[in-house]
């Protein structure tokens, strides 16, 4: 039986592999098949609920923004949740700072998602950076 620390590390690997396959490799259907549980609850108001809607949305994003890329700056896990602090780059658009929160089920599959996005400003008021 895996320890709670092993489960947290497994969950972090699952979420980053899911996000990389979906976003960087532009293979959302494969990501859902491999890493998502029986259901997928979406809290982003710009994306419809469920696995099929997720695939449809990110297939469109792959067509509209070829070369889009995400870099994981921080990966934090607690209980059944994994939080990613990400730098998203969308060719032809601005860069975004993003916090993604994923909930995983007992089997270690992604079943729920929340996110908050903020554009990376060209002229910030301080030099601390967003990442």
PDB file of C-alpha atoms in Angstrom:
ATOM      1  CA  UNK A   1       0.000   0.000   0.000  1.00  0.00           C
ATOM      2  CA  UNK A   2       1.377   3.408  -0.928  1.00  0.00           C
ATOM      3  CA  UNK A   3       2.067   6.006   1.742  1.00  0.00           C
ATOM      4  CA  UNK A   4       0.347   9.393   1.707  1.00  0.00           C
ATOM      5  CA  UNK A   5       3.616  10.956   0.489  1.00  0.00           C
ATOM      6  CA  UNK A   6       3.828   8.443  -2.373  1.00  0.00           C
ATOM      7  CA  UNK A   7       0.197   9.194  -3.290  1.00  0.00           C
ATOM      8  CA  UNK A   8       0.896  12.939  -3.372  1.00  0.00           C
ATOM      9  CA  UNK A   9       3.900  12.408  -5.646  1.00  0.00           C
ATOM     10  CA  UNK A  10       1.876  10.075  -7.895  1.00  0.00           C
ATOM     11  CA  UNK A  11      -0.907  12.660  -8.122  1.00  0.00           C
ATOM     12  CA  UNK A  12       1.590  15.380  -9.057  1.00  0.00           C
ATOM     13  CA  UNK A  13       3.058  13.171 -11.805  1.00  0.00           C
ATOM     14  CA  UNK A  14      -0.433  12.341 -13.089  1.00  0.00           C
ATOM     15  CA  UNK A  15      -1.567  15.960 -13.289  1.00  0.00           C
ATOM     16  CA  UNK A  16       1.593  17.257 -14.958  1.00  0.00           C
ATOM     17  CA  UNK A  17       1.565  14.373 -17.464  1.00  0.00           C
ATOM     18  CA  UNK A  18      -2.141  15.027 -18.180  1.00  0.00           C
ATOM     19  CA  UNK A  19      -1.577  18.758 -18.694  1.00  0.00           C
ATOM     20  CA  UNK A  20       1.554  18.258 -20.817  1.00  0.00           C
ATOM     21  CA  UNK A  21      -0.159  15.724 -23.097  1.00  0.00           C
ATOM     22  CA  UNK A  22      -3.268  17.897 -23.454  1.00  0.00           C
ATOM     23  CA  UNK A  23      -1.601  21.312 -23.799  1.00  0.00           C
ATOM     24  CA  UNK A  24       1.980  20.979 -25.028  1.00  0.00           C
ATOM     25  CA  UNK A  25       1.501  17.868 -27.142  1.00  0.00           C
ATOM     26  CA  UNK A  26      -2.021  18.910 -28.289  1.00  0.00           C
ATOM     27  CA  UNK A  27      -3.486  15.457 -27.628  1.00  0.00           C
ATOM     28  CA  UNK A  28      -6.489  16.118 -25.366  1.00  0.00           C
ATOM     29  CA  UNK A  29      -8.352  12.909 -26.288  1.00  0.00           C
ATOM     30  CA  UNK A  30      -5.311  10.829 -25.342  1.00  0.00           C
ATOM     31  CA  UNK A  31      -4.914  12.817 -22.126  1.00  0.00           C
ATOM     32  CA  UNK A  32      -8.532  12.181 -21.152  1.00  0.00           C
ATOM     33  CA  UNK A  33      -8.342   8.486 -22.011  1.00  0.00           C
ATOM     34  CA  UNK A  34      -5.151   7.997 -20.023  1.00  0.00           C
ATOM     35  CA  UNK A  35      -5.579  10.283 -17.006  1.00  0.00           C
ATOM     36  CA  UNK A  36      -9.255  11.203 -16.424  1.00  0.00           C
ATOM     37  CA  UNK A  37     -11.678   9.228 -14.280  1.00  0.00           C
ATOM     38  CA  UNK A  38     -15.287   8.283 -14.985  1.00  0.00           C
ATOM     39  CA  UNK A  39     -16.401  11.917 -14.949  1.00  0.00           C
ATOM     40  CA  UNK A  40     -14.800  15.333 -15.410  1.00  0.00           C
ATOM     41  CA  UNK A  41     -16.293  18.378 -13.705  1.00  0.00           C
ATOM     42  CA  UNK A  42     -15.164  21.672 -15.244  1.00  0.00           C
ATOM     43  CA  UNK A  43     -15.386  24.954 -13.309  1.00  0.00           C
ATOM     44  CA  UNK A  44     -13.824  27.187 -15.988  1.00  0.00           C
ATOM     45  CA  UNK A  45     -16.847  29.144 -17.308  1.00  0.00           C
ATOM     46  CA  UNK A  46     -15.357  29.249 -20.820  1.00  0.00           C
ATOM     47  CA  UNK A  47     -15.271  25.436 -21.183  1.00  0.00           C
ATOM     48  CA  UNK A  48     -18.368  23.230 -21.127  1.00  0.00           C
ATOM     49  CA  UNK A  49     -18.628  20.453 -18.547  1.00  0.00           C
ATOM     50  CA  UNK A  50     -17.530  16.872 -19.151  1.00  0.00           C
ATOM     51  CA  UNK A  51     -14.832  14.891 -20.930  1.00  0.00           C
ATOM     52  CA  UNK A  52     -16.144  15.316 -24.487  1.00  0.00           C
ATOM     53  CA  UNK A  53     -16.443  19.098 -24.093  1.00  0.00           C
ATOM     54  CA  UNK A  54     -12.894  19.268 -22.729  1.00  0.00           C
ATOM     55  CA  UNK A  55     -11.556  17.383 -25.761  1.00  0.00           C
ATOM     56  CA  UNK A  56     -13.536  19.544 -28.196  1.00  0.00           C
ATOM     57  CA  UNK A  57     -12.285  22.773 -26.592  1.00  0.00           C
ATOM     58  CA  UNK A  58      -8.615  21.803 -26.540  1.00  0.00           C
ATOM     59  CA  UNK A  59      -8.676  20.327 -30.029  1.00  0.00           C
ATOM     60  CA  UNK A  60      -9.898  23.754 -31.175  1.00  0.00           C
ATOM     61  CA  UNK A  61      -7.168  25.488 -29.145  1.00  0.00           C
ATOM     62  CA  UNK A  62      -4.554  23.218 -30.782  1.00  0.00           C
ATOM     63  CA  UNK A  63      -5.811  24.253 -34.240  1.00  0.00           C
ATOM     64  CA  UNK A  64      -6.121  27.952 -33.389  1.00  0.00           C
ATOM     65  CA  UNK A  65      -2.814  28.236 -31.478  1.00  0.00           C
ATOM     66  CA  UNK A  66      -0.273  25.786 -32.892  1.00  0.00           C
ATOM     67  CA  UNK A  67       2.876  25.835 -30.804  1.00  0.00           C
ATOM     68  CA  UNK A  68       1.116  26.843 -27.580  1.00  0.00           C
ATOM     69  CA  UNK A  69       3.194  25.871 -24.572  1.00  0.00           C
ATOM     70  CA  UNK A  70       2.902  25.652 -20.808  1.00  0.00           C
ATOM     71  CA  UNK A  71       5.725  25.591 -18.295  1.00  0.00           C
ATOM     72  CA  UNK A  72       5.051  24.358 -14.763  1.00  0.00           C
ATOM     73  CA  UNK A  73       6.627  26.746 -12.273  1.00  0.00           C
ATOM     74  CA  UNK A  74       5.242  25.118  -9.123  1.00  0.00           C
ATOM     75  CA  UNK A  75       3.424  21.843  -8.427  1.00  0.00           C
ATOM     76  CA  UNK A  76       1.787  21.564  -5.004  1.00  0.00           C
ATOM     77  CA  UNK A  77      -0.241  18.628  -3.704  1.00  0.00           C
ATOM     78  CA  UNK A  78      -2.447  18.202  -0.649  1.00  0.00           C
ATOM     79  CA  UNK A  79      -4.906  15.380  -0.123  1.00  0.00           C
ATOM     80  CA  UNK A  80      -6.689  14.682  -3.409  1.00  0.00           C
ATOM     81  CA  UNK A  81      -5.775  18.088  -4.889  1.00  0.00           C
ATOM     82  CA  UNK A  82      -2.893  19.205  -7.097  1.00  0.00           C
ATOM     83  CA  UNK A  83      -2.238  22.891  -7.766  1.00  0.00           C
ATOM     84  CA  UNK A  84      -0.142  24.050 -10.720  1.00  0.00           C
ATOM     85  CA  UNK A  85       1.368  27.524 -11.062  1.00  0.00           C
ATOM     86  CA  UNK A  86       1.915  27.807 -14.799  1.00  0.00           C
ATOM     87  CA  UNK A  87       3.299  30.102 -17.464  1.00  0.00           C
ATOM     88  CA  UNK A  88       1.167  29.679 -20.595  1.00  0.00           C
ATOM     89  CA  UNK A  89       2.408  30.941 -23.951  1.00  0.00           C
ATOM     90  CA  UNK A  90      -0.117  31.314 -26.773  1.00  0.00           C
ATOM     91  CA  UNK A  91       1.459  32.225 -30.152  1.00  0.00           C
ATOM     92  CA  UNK A  92      -0.133  35.381 -31.517  1.00  0.00           C
ATOM     93  CA  UNK A  93      -1.573  36.247 -28.099  1.00  0.00           C
ATOM     94  CA  UNK A  94      -0.130  37.364 -24.783  1.00  0.00           C
ATOM     95  CA  UNK A  95       1.445  35.166 -22.118  1.00  0.00           C
ATOM     96  CA  UNK A  96      -0.667  34.145 -19.150  1.00  0.00           C
ATOM     97  CA  UNK A  97       0.005  33.314 -15.516  1.00  0.00           C
ATOM     98  CA  UNK A  98      -2.287  30.536 -14.430  1.00  0.00           C
ATOM     99  CA  UNK A  99      -3.242  28.659 -11.309  1.00  0.00           C
ATOM    100  CA  UNK A 100      -4.900  25.319 -12.069  1.00  0.00           C
ATOM    101  CA  UNK A 101      -6.455  23.190  -9.347  1.00  0.00           C
ATOM    102  CA  UNK A 102      -7.217  19.533 -10.029  1.00  0.00           C
ATOM    103  CA  UNK A 103      -9.022  17.002  -7.849  1.00  0.00           C
ATOM    104  CA  UNK A 104      -8.188  13.342  -8.271  1.00  0.00           C
ATOM    105  CA  UNK A 105     -10.317  10.343  -7.305  1.00  0.00           C
ATOM    106  CA  UNK A 106      -9.225   7.420  -5.107  1.00  0.00           C
ATOM    107  CA  UNK A 107      -7.770   5.669  -8.174  1.00  0.00           C
ATOM    108  CA  UNK A 108      -5.539   8.679  -8.905  1.00  0.00           C
ATOM    109  CA  UNK A 109      -7.527   9.901 -11.925  1.00  0.00           C
ATOM    110  CA  UNK A 110      -8.334  13.562 -12.659  1.00  0.00           C
ATOM    111  CA  UNK A 111     -12.048  14.255 -12.039  1.00  0.00           C
ATOM    112  CA  UNK A 112     -12.393  18.008 -11.410  1.00  0.00           C
ATOM    113  CA  UNK A 113     -10.726  21.272 -12.472  1.00  0.00           C
ATOM    114  CA  UNK A 114     -10.698  24.951 -11.515  1.00  0.00           C
ATOM    115  CA  UNK A 115      -8.448  27.680 -12.891  1.00  0.00           C
ATOM    116  CA  UNK A 116      -7.633  31.357 -12.600  1.00  0.00           C
ATOM    117  CA  UNK A 117      -5.784  33.165 -15.393  1.00  0.00           C
ATOM    118  CA  UNK A 118      -4.072  36.546 -15.469  1.00  0.00           C
ATOM    119  CA  UNK A 119      -2.286  38.160 -18.411  1.00  0.00           C
ATOM    120  CA  UNK A 120       1.421  38.733 -17.922  1.00  0.00           C
ATOM    121  CA  UNK A 121       1.782  42.529 -18.209  1.00  0.00           C
ATOM    122  CA  UNK A 122       4.317  44.083 -20.554  1.00  0.00           C
ATOM    123  CA  UNK A 123       5.115  46.829 -18.012  1.00  0.00           C
ATOM    124  CA  UNK A 124       4.598  45.573 -14.453  1.00  0.00           C
ATOM    125  CA  UNK A 125       4.525  47.973 -11.522  1.00  0.00           C
ATOM    126  CA  UNK A 126       7.323  45.997  -9.826  1.00  0.00           C
ATOM    127  CA  UNK A 127      10.246  43.823 -10.875  1.00  0.00           C
ATOM    128  CA  UNK A 128       9.306  40.752  -8.869  1.00  0.00           C
ATOM    129  CA  UNK A 129       7.876  38.795 -11.781  1.00  0.00           C
ATOM    130  CA  UNK A 130       4.827  36.573 -11.750  1.00  0.00           C
ATOM    131  CA  UNK A 131       6.720  33.306 -11.527  1.00  0.00           C
TER     132      UNK A 131
END
